[in-house]
PDB file of C-alpha atoms in Angstrom:
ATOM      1  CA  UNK A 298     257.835 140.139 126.577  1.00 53.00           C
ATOM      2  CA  UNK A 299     257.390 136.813 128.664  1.00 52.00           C
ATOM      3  CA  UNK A 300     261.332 136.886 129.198  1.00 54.00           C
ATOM      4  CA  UNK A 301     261.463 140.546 130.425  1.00 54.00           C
ATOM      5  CA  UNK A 302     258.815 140.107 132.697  1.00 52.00           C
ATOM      6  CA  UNK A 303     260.499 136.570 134.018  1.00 47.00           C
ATOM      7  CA  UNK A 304     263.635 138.806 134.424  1.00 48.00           C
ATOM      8  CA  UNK A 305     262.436 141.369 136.450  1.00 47.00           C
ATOM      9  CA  UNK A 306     260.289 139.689 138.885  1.00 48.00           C
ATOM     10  CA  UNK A 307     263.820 137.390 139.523  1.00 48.00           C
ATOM     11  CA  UNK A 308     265.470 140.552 140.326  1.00 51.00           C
ATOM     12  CA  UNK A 309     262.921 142.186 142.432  1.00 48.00           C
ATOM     13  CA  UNK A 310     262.876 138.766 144.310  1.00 49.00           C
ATOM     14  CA  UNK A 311     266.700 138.856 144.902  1.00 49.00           C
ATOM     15  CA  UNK A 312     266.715 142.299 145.568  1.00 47.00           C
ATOM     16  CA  UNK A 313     264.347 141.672 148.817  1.00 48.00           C
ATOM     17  CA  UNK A 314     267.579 139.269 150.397  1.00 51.00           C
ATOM     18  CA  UNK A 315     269.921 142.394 149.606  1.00 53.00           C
ATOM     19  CA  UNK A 316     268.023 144.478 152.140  1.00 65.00           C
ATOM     20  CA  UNK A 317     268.271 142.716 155.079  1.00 82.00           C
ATOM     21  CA  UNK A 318     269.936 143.734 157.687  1.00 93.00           C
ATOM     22  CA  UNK A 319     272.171 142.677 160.925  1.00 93.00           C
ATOM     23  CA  UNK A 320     272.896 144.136 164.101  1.00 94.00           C
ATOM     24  CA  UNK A 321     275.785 143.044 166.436  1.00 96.00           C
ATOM     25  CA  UNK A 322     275.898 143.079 170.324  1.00 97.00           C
ATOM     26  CA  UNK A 323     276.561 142.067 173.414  1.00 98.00           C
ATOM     27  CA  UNK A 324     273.451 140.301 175.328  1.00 98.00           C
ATOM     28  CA  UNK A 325     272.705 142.180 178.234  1.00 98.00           C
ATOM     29  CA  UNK A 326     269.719 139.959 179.468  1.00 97.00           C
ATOM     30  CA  UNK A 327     268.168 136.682 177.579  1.00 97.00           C
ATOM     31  CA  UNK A 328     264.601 135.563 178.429  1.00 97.00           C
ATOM     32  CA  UNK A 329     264.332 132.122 177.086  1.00 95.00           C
ATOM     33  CA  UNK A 330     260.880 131.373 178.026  1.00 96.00           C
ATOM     34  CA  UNK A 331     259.748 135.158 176.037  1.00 97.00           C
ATOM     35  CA  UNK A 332     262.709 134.324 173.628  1.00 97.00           C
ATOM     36  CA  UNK A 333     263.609 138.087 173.935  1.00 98.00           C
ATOM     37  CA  UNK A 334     267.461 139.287 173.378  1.00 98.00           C
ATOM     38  CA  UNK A 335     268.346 142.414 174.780  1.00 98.00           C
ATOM     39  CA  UNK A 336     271.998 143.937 174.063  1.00 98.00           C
ATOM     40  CA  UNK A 337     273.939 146.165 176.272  1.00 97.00           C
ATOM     41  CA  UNK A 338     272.650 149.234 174.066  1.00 97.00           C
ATOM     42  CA  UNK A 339     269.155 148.576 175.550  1.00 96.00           C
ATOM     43  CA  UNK A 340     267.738 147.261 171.953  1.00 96.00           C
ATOM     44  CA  UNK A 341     265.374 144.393 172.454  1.00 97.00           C
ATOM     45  CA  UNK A 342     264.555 141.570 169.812  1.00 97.00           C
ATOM     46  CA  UNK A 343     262.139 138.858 170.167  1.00 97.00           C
ATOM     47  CA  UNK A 344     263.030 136.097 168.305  1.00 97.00           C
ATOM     48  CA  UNK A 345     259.585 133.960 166.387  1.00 97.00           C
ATOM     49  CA  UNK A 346     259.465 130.356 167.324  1.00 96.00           C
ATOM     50  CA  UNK A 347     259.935 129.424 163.745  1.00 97.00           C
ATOM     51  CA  UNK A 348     264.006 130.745 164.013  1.00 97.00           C
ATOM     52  CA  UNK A 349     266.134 128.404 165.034  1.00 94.00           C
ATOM     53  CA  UNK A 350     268.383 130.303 167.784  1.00 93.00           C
ATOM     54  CA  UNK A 351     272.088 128.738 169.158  1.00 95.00           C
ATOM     55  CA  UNK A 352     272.495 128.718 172.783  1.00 95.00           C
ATOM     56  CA  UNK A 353     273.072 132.102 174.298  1.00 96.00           C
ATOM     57  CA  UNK A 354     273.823 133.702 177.642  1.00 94.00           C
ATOM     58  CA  UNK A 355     273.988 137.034 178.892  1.00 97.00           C
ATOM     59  CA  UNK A 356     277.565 138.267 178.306  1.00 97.00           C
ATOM     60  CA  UNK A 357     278.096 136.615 174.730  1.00 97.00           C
ATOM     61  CA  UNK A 358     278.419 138.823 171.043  1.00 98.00           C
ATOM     62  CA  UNK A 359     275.749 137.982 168.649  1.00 97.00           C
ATOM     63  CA  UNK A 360     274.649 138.934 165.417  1.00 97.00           C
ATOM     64  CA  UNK A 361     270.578 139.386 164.612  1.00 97.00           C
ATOM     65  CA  UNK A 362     269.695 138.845 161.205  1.00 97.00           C
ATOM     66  CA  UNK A 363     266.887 141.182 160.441  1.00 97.00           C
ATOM     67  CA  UNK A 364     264.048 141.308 157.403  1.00 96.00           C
ATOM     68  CA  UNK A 365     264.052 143.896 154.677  1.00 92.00           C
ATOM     69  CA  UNK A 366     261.919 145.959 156.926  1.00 91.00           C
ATOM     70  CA  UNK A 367     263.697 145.291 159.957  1.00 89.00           C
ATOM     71  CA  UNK A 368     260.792 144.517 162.395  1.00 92.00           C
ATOM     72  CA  UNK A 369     261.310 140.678 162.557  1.00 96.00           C
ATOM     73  CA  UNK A 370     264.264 138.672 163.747  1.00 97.00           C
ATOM     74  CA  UNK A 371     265.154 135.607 160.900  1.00 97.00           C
ATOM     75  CA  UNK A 372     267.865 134.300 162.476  1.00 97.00           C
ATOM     76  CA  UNK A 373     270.133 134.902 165.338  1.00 97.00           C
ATOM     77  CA  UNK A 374     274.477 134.123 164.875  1.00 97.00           C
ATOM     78  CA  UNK A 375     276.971 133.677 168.195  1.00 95.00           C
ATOM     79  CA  UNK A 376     280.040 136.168 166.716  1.00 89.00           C
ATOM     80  CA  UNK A 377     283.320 135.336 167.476  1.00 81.00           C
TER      81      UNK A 377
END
């Protein structure tokens, strides 16, 4: 019983990382000071102080790694 119990709580603990999301863009406006990202298509993201973020400038393609519920920004990518 032990084992099956083990078993599932790995999988609903994996399962969490599977739902995260991404969305891609082009930064239409950075505020460094706010640490708010806001693409061409008018979506805004402000990134926590606890997520390390590359330097960005208005202009470059980035990707913003989202959590399962996508309401908070873990980690921000420049895209090629």
């Amino acid at each position: 019983m032990k084992k099956i119990i083990l078993a599932a709580a790995a999988i609903t603990m994996m399962s969490g990382a599977a739902f995260a999301s991404s969305t891609d863009g082009v930064i239409g406006k950075f505020n460094a000071d706010t640490r708010v990202i806001t693409l061409e298509n008018g979506n805004s993201y402000t990134v926590p102080r606890d997520v390390a973020m590359p330097s960005i400038r208005t202009g470059e393609k980035v990707s913003i790694q989202l959590n399962g519920e996508g309401d908070r920004v873990t980690g921000v990518l420049k895209s090629l």
